[in-house]
Short mmCIF file of C-alpha atoms in Angstrom, two decimals:
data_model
loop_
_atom_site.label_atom_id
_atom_site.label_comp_id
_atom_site.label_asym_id
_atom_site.label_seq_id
_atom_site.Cartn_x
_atom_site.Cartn_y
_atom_site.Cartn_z
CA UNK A 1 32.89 -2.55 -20.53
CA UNK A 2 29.24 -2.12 -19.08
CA UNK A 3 28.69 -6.24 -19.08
CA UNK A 4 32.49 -6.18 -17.84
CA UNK A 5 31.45 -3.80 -14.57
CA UNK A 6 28.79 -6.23 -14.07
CA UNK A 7 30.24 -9.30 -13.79
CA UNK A 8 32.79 -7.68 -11.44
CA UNK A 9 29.89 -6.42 -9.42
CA UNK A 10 27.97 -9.82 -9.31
CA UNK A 11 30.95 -12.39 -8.73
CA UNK A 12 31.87 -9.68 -5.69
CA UNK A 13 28.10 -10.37 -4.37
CA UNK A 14 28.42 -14.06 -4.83
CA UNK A 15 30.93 -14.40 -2.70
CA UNK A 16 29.52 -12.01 -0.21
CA UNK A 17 26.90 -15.09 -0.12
CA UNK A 18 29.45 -17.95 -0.34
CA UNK A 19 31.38 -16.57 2.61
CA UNK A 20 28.03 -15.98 4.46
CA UNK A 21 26.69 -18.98 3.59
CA UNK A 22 29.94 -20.57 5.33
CA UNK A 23 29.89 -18.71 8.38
CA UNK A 24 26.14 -19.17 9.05
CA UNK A 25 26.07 -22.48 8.10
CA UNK A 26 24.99 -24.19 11.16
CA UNK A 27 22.01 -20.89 11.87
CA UNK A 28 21.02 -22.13 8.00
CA UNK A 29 20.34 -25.87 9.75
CA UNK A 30 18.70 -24.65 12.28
CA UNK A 31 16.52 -22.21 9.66
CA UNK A 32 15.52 -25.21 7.52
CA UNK A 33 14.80 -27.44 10.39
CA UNK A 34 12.46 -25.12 11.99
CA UNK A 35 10.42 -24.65 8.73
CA UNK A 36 10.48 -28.57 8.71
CA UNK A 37 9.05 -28.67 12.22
CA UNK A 38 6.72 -25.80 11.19
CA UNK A 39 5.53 -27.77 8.30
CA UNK A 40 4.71 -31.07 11.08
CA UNK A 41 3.40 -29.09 13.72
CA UNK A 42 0.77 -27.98 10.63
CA UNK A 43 0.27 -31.72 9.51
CA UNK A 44 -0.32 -32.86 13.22
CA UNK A 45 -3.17 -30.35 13.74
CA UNK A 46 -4.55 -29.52 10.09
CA UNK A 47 -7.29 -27.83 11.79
CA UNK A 48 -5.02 -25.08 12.27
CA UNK A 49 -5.49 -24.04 8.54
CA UNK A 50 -9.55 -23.28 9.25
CA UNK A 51 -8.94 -21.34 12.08
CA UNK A 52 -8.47 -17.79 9.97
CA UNK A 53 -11.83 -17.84 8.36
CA UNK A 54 -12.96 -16.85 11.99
CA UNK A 55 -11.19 -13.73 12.77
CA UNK A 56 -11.60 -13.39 8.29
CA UNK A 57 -15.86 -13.07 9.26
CA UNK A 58 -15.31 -11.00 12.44
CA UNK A 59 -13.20 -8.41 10.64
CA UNK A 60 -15.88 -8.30 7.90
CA UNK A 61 -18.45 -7.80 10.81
CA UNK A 62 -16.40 -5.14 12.28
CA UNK A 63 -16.10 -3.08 9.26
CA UNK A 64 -19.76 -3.10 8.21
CA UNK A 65 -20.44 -1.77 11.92
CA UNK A 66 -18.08 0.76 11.49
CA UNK A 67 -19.43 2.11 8.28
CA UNK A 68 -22.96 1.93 10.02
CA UNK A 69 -22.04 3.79 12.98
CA UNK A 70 -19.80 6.50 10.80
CA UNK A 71 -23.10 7.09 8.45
CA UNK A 72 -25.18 7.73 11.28
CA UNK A 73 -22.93 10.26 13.00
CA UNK A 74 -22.01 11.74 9.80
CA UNK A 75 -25.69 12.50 9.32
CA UNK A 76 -25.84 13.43 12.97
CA UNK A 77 -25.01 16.86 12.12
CA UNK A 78 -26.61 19.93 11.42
CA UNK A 79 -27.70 21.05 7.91
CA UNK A 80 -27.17 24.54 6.76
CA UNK A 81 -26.65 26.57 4.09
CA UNK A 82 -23.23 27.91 2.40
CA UNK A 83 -22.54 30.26 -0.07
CA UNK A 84 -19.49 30.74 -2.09
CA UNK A 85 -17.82 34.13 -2.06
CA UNK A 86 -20.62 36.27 -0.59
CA UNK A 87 -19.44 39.91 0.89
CA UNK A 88 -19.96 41.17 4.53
CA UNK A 89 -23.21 43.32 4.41
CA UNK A 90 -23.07 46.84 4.49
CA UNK A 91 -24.19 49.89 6.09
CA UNK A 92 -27.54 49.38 4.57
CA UNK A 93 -28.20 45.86 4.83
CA UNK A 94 -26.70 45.52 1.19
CA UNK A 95 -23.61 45.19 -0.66
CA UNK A 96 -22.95 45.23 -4.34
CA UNK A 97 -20.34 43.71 -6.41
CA UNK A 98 -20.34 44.13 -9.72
CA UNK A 99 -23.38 43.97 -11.29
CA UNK A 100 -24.76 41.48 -8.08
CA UNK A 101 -26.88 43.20 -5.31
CA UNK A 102 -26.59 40.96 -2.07
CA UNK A 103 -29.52 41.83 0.43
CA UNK A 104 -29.29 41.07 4.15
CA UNK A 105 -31.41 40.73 7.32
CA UNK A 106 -29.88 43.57 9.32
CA UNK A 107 -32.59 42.51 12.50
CA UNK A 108 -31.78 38.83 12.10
CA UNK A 109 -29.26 37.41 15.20
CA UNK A 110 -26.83 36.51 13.60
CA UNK A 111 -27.13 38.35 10.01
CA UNK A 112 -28.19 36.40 7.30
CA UNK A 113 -28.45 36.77 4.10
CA UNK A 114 -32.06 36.86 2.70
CA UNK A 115 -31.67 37.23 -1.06
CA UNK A 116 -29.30 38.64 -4.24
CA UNK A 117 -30.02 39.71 -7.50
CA UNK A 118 -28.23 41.41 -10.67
CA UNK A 119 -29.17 42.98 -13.75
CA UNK A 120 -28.24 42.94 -17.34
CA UNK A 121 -29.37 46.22 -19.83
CA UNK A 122 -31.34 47.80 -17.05
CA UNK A 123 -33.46 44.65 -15.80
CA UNK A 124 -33.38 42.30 -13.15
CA UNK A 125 -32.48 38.87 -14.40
CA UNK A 126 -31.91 36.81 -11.29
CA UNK A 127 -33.39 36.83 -8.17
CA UNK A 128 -32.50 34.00 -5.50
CA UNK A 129 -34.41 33.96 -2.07
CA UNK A 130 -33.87 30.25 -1.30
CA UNK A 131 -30.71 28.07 -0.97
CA UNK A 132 -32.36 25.60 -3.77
CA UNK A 133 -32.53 28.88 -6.11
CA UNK A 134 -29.19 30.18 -5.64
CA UNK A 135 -26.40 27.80 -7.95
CA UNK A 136 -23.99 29.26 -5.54
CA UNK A 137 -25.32 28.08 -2.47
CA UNK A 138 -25.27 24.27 -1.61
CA UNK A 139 -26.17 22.10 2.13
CA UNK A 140 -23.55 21.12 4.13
CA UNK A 141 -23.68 19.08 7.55
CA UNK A 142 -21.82 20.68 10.36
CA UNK A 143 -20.96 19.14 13.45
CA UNK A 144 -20.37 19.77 16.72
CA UNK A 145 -17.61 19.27 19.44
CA UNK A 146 -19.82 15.99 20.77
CA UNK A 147 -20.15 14.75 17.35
CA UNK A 148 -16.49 15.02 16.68
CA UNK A 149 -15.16 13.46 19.69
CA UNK A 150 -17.76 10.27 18.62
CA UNK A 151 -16.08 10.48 15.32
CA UNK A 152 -12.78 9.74 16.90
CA UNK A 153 -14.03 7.46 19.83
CA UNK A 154 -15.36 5.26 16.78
CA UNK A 155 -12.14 5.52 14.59
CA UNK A 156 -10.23 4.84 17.58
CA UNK A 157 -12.47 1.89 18.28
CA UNK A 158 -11.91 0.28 15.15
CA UNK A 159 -7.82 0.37 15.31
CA UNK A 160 -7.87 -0.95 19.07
CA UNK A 161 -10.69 -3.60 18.05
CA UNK A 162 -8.46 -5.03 14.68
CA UNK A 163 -5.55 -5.29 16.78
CA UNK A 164 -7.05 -6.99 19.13
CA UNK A 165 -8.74 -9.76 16.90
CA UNK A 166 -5.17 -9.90 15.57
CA UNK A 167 -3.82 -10.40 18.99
CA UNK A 168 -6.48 -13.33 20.07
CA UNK A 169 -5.42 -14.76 16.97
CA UNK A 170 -1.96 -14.71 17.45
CA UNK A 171 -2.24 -15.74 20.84
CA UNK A 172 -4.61 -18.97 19.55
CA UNK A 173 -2.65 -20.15 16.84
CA UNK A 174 0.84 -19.89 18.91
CA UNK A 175 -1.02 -21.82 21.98
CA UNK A 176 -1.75 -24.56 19.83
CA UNK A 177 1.00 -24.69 17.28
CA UNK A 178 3.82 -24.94 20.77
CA UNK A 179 1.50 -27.89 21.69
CA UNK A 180 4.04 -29.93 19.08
CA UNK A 181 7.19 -28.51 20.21
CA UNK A 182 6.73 -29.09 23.60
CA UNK A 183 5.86 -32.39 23.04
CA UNK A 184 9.02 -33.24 21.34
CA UNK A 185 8.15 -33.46 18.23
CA UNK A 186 5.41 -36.73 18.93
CA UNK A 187 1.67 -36.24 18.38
CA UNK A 188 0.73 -39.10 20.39
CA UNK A 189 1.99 -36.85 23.49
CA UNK A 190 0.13 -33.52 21.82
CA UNK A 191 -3.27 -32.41 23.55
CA UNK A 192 -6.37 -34.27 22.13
CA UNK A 193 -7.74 -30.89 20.93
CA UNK A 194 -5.05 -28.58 20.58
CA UNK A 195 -6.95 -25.47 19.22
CA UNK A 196 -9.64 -25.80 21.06
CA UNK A 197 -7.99 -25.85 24.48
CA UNK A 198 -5.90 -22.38 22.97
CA UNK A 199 -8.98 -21.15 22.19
CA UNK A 200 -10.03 -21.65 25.62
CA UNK A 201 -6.77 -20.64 27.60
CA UNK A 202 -6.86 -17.11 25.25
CA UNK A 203 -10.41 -16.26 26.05
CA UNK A 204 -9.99 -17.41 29.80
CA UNK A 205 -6.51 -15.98 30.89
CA UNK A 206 -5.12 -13.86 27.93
CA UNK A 207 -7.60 -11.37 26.93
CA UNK A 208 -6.34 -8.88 29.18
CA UNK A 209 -2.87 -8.99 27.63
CA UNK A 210 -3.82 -8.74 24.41
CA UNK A 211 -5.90 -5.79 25.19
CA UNK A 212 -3.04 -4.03 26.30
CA UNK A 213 -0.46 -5.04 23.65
CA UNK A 214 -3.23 -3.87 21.07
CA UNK A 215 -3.92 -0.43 22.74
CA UNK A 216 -0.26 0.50 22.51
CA UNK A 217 -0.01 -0.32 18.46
CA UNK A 218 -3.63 1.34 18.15
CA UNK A 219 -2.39 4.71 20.13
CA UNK A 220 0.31 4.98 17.82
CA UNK A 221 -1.77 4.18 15.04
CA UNK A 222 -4.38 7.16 15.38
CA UNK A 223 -1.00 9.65 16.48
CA UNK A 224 -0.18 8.70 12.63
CA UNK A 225 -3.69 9.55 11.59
CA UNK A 226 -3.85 12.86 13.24
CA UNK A 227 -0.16 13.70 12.07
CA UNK A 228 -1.47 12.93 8.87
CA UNK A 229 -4.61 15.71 9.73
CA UNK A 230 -2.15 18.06 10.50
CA UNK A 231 0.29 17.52 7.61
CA UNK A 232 -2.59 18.22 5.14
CA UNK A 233 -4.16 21.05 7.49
CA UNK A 234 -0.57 22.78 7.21
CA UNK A 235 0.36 22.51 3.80
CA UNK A 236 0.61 26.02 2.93
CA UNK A 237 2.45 27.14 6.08
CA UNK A 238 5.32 24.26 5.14
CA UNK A 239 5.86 25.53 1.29
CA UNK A 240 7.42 28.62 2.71
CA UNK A 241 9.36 26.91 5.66
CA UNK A 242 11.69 24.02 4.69
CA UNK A 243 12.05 23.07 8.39
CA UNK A 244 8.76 22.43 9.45
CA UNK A 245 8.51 20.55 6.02
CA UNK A 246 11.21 18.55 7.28
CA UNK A 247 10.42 18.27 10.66
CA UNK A 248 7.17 16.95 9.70
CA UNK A 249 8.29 13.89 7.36
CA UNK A 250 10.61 13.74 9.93
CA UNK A 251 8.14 12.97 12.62
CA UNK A 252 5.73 11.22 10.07
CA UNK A 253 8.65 8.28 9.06
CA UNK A 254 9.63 7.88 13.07
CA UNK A 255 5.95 7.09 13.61
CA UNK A 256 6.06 4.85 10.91
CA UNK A 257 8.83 2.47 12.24
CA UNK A 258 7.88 2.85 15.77
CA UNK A 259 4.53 1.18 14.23
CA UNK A 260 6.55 -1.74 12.64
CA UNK A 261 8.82 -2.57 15.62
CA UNK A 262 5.95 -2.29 17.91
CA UNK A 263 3.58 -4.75 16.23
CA UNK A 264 6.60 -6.97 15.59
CA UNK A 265 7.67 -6.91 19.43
CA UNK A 266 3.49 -7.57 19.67
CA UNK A 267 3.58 -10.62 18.33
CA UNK A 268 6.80 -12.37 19.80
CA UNK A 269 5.12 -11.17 23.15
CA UNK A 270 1.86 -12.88 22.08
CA UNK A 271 3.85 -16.40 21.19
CA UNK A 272 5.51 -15.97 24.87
CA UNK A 273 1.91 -15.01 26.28
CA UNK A 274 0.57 -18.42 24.86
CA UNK A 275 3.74 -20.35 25.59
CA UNK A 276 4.30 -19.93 29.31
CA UNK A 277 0.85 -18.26 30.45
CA UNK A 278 2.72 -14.79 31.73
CA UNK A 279 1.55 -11.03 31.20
CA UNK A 280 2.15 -9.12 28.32
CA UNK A 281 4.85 -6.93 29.97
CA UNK A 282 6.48 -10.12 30.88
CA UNK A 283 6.02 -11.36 27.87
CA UNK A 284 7.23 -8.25 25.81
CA UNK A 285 10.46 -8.51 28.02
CA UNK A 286 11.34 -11.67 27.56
CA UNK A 287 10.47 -11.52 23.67
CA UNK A 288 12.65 -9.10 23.44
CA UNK A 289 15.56 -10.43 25.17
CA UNK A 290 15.01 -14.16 23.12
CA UNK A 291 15.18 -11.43 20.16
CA UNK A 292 18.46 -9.38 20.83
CA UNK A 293 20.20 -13.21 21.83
CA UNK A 294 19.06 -14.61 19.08
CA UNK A 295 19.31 -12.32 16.08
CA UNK A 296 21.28 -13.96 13.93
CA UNK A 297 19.03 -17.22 14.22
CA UNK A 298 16.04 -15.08 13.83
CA UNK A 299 17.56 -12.94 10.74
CA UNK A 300 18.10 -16.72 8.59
CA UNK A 301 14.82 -17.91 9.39
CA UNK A 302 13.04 -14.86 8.38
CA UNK A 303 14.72 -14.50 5.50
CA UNK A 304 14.46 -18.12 4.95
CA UNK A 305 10.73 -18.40 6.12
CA UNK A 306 9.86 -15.15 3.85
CA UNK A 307 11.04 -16.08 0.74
CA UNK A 308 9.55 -19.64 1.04
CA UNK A 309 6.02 -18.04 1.69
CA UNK A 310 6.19 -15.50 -0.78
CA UNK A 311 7.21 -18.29 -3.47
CA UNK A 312 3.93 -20.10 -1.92
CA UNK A 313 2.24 -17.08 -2.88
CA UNK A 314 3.57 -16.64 -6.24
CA UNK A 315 2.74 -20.22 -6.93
CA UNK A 316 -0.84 -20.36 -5.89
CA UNK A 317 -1.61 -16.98 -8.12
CA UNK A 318 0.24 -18.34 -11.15
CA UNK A 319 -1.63 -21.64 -10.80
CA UNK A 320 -5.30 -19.32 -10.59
CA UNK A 321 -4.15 -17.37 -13.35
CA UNK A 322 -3.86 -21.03 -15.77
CA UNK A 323 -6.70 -22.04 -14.92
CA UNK A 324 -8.70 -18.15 -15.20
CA UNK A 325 -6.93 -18.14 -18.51
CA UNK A 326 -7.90 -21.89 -19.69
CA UNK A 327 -11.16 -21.24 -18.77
CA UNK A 328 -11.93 -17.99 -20.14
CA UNK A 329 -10.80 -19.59 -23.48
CA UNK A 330 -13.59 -22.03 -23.59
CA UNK A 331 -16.22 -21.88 -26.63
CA UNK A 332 -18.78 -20.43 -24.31
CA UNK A 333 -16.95 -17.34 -23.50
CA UNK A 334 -15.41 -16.71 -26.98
CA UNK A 335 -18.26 -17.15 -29.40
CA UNK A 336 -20.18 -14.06 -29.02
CA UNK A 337 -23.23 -15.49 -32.17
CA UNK A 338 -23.33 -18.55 -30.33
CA UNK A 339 -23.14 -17.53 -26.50
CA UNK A 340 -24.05 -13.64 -26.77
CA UNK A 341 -25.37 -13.48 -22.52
CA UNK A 342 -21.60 -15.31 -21.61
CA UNK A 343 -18.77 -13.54 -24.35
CA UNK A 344 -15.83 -11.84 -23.10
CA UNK A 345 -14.46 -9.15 -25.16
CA UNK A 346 -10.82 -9.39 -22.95
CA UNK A 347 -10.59 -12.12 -20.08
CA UNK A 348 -8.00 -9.50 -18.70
CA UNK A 349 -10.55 -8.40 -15.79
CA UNK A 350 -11.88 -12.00 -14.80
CA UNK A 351 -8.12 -13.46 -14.76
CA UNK A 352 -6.93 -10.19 -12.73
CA UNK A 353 -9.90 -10.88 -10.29
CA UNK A 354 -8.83 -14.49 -10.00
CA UNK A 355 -5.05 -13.58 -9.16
CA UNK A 356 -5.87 -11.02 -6.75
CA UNK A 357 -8.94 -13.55 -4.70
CA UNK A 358 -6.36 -16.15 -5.19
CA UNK A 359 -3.41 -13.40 -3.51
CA UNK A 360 -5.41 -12.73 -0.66
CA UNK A 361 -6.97 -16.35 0.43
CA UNK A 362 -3.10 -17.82 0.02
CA UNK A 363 -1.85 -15.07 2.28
CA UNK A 364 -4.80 -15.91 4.85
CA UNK A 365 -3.69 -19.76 5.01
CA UNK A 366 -0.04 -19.35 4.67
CA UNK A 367 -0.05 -16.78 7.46
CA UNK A 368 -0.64 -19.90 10.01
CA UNK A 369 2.48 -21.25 8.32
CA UNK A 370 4.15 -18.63 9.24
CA UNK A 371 2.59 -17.88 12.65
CA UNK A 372 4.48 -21.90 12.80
CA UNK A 373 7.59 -20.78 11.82
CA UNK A 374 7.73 -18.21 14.61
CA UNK A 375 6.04 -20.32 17.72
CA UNK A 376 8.24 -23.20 17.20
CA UNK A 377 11.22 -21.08 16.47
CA UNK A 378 10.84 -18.91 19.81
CA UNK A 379 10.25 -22.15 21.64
CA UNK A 380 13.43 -23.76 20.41
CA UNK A 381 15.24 -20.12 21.30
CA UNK A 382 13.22 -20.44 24.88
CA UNK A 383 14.11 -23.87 25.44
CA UNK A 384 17.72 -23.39 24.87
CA UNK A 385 17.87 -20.18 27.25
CA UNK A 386 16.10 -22.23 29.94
CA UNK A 387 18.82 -25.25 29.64
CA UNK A 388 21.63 -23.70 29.17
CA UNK A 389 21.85 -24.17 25.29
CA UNK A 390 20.95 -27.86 25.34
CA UNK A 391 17.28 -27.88 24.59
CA UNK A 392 15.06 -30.56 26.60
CA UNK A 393 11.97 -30.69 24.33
CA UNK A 394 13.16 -30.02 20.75
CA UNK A 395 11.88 -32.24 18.12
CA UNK A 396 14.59 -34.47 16.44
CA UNK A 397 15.00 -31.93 13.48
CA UNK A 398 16.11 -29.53 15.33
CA UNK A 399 18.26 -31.75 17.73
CA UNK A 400 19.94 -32.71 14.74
CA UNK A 401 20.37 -29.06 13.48
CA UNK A 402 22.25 -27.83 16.33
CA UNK A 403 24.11 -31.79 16.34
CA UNK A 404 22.58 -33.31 19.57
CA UNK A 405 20.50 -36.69 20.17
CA UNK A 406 17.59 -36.77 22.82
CA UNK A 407 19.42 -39.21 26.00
CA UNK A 408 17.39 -41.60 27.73
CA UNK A 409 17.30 -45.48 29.15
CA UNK A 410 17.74 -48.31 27.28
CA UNK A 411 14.11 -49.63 25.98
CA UNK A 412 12.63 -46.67 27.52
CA UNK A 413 11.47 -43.16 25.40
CA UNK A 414 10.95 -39.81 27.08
CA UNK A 415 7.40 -38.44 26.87
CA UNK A 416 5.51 -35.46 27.15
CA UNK A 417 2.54 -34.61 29.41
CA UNK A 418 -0.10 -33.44 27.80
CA UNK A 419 -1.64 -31.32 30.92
CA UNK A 420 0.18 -28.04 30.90
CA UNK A 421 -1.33 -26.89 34.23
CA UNK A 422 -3.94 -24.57 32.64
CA UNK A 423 -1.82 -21.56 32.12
CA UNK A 424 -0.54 -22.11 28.59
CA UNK A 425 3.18 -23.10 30.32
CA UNK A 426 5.47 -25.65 28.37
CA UNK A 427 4.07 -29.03 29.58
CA UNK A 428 6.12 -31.20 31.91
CA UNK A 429 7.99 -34.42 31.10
CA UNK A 430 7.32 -37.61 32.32
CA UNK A 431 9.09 -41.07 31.77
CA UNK A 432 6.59 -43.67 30.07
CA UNK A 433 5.93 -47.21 29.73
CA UNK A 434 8.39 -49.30 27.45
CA UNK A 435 5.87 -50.21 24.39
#
């Protein structure tokens, strides 16, 4: 009856699909032929696929100067003593507890303690007047409001500072990955250096944008941290009081997708930013609207997109793990008499380190792919909204999704400028030679 329930429940979900499949069959053309023009733009500018060692070095660079500058304010601060459950001083200048004597400097501003003792059959047995005598006493840096407002300048610096190198690369990739839309599709009509010019047009024009687009994600990113501060400051005070408990989570998973939506509206903005040279309020506004008029599109080429990547992913690690696993079974790794310096006892580690290197350089690369998926597929959803749902500058692929031909004169082909004024704007068209 189980297996019966099951097939019920999985025939019922298969033609959920089916029937979705049908309805959305002409946004499923449009899905595969924007991951086909994704996949040319990449192949007419393989250059592309280098560009994320450079923001890969300067995030390495930025972390080892954050974990510089934290050391030195950490030991920026003042180093005194603590003890663990020592008692006021009395009248006297000493209290007892138990069979412990605690002596204090009564003159001293503020009090301190100067040493303890306690006996055992009618002796003194211990007698502590340093810190480094006392096994309840340890160091312990302190530090001051200056200190701690450093502390968070720095930590705040670091969120702003990885947004923003993911910003200037979002901005850099989607300047020169729009290059082959707005050419229609032709790399003869692209740019001669298409990176190189983004790379220029970001750093010249766009860094102000992206500095603002990353400031917003990296506000809401440290309100998360200090939430977080507080949660764990107030953990006693919410055992007893359900609603502040709840309240808090409450609070804590807002933050969380106001994060998500915000870094996601981020990068649309940053595609429109490279795309037509605006600001990044501009830009945010019209991603958004391109967004909410295009859901549907932008729903089957995610999921479309996302799946293709992640089976991209899965294939690179299972090929690493082969070839981990074929190698690690070689004579000079398994014959511990022969090769004592090289055996293995388990290639478990070694092929685990291999899958998870291999994990993270695959997501690096195929992270331009998709960074293509999203430029040319915002282009094609700019294009239309600019003509009146008859796009001017699609590539054939996508012409043919959406069941249109490009017009023009007999013997004659329409061609793309490949000046786009300086600003990053989608280039204009001019009518060329016949050939």
């Amino acid at each position: 009856q189980t297996f019966e329930y099951l097939t019920y429940a999985t025939g019922g979900i298969a033609a959920v699909v089916l029937l979705f499949t049908l309805v959305l069959a002409s946004r499923i053309r449009v899905a595969i032929a924007t991951l086909k023009v994704a996949a040319q733009a990449i192949a007419a500018m393989p250059n592309v696929l280098l560009y994320p060692l450079i923001p890969f070095v300067l995030y390495v660079g930025l972390v080892v100067y954050w974990v510089v500058v934290s050391g030195y304010l950490f030991s920026a601060g003042k180093l005194v003593e603590t003890r663990d459950d020592v008692p006021p001083p009395g009248r006297n200048g000493t209290s007892v507890v138990g069979n412990t004597t605690y002596v204090y400097d009564m003159t001293a501003e503020p009090v301190r303690l100067t040493h303890y003792y306690y006996e055992f059959d009618n002796r003194t047995t211990f007698n502590a007047t340093t810190c480094a005598e006392d096994p309840s006493c340890y160091y312990g840096y302190t530090w001051d409001k200056d200190l701690q407002y450093m502390a968070m300048y720095n930590l705040f610096g670091l969120l702003w500072t990885t947004q923003f190198l993911a910003g200037v690369t979002y901005v850099t990739l989607a300047g020169a990955l729009s290059s082959f839309y707005w050419s229609s599709g032709e790399a003869a009509n692209m740019p001669r250096r298409p990176l190189i010019e983004s790379m220029y047009r970001c750093v010249r024009y766009h860094l102000g944008s992206i500095a603002l687009g990353s400031f917003i994600v990296a506000c809401v990113q440290f309100f998360r941290i200090v939430l977080e501060y507080i949660d764990r400051k107030t953990k006693d005070m919410q055992e007893g009081n359900f609603i502040l408990r709840y309240c808090m989570s409450c609070v804590k998973c807002l933050m969380a997708y106001l994060e998500c939506i915000l870094k996601f509206i981020n990068r649309n903005a940053y595609i429109i930013v490279a795309v037509e040279g605006v600001g990044y309020c501009s830009a945010a506004g019209t991603a958004v609207k391109l967004i909410i008029t295009n859901a549907v599109t932008l729903a089957a080429v995610n999921f479309a997109g996302d799946g293709l990547i992640a089976v991209g992913r899965l294939i690179v690690v299972a090929a690493c793990a082969c070839c981990a696993l074929s190698m690690a079974d070689q004579d000079v790794y398994t014959e511990p008499v022969k090769y004592p310096e090289t055996y293995l006892k388990s290639p478990l580690v070694p092929v685990l380190l291999s899958c998870l290197a291999a994990y993270v350089i695959a997501s690096q690369f195929l992270a331009v792919y998709e960074m293509a998926v999203d430029t040319v597929l915002l282009s094609f959803c700019q294009d239309c909204d600019r003509n009146n749902g008859s796009p001017s500058c699609a590539p054939p692929l996508l012409l043919l999704a959406i069941g249109k031909a490009r017009k023009g004169k007999t013997g004659g082909t329409s061609k793309v400028s490949d000046s786009d004024g300086g600003d990053g704007s989608p280039p204009r068209r001019r009518t060329a030679r016949t050939k």
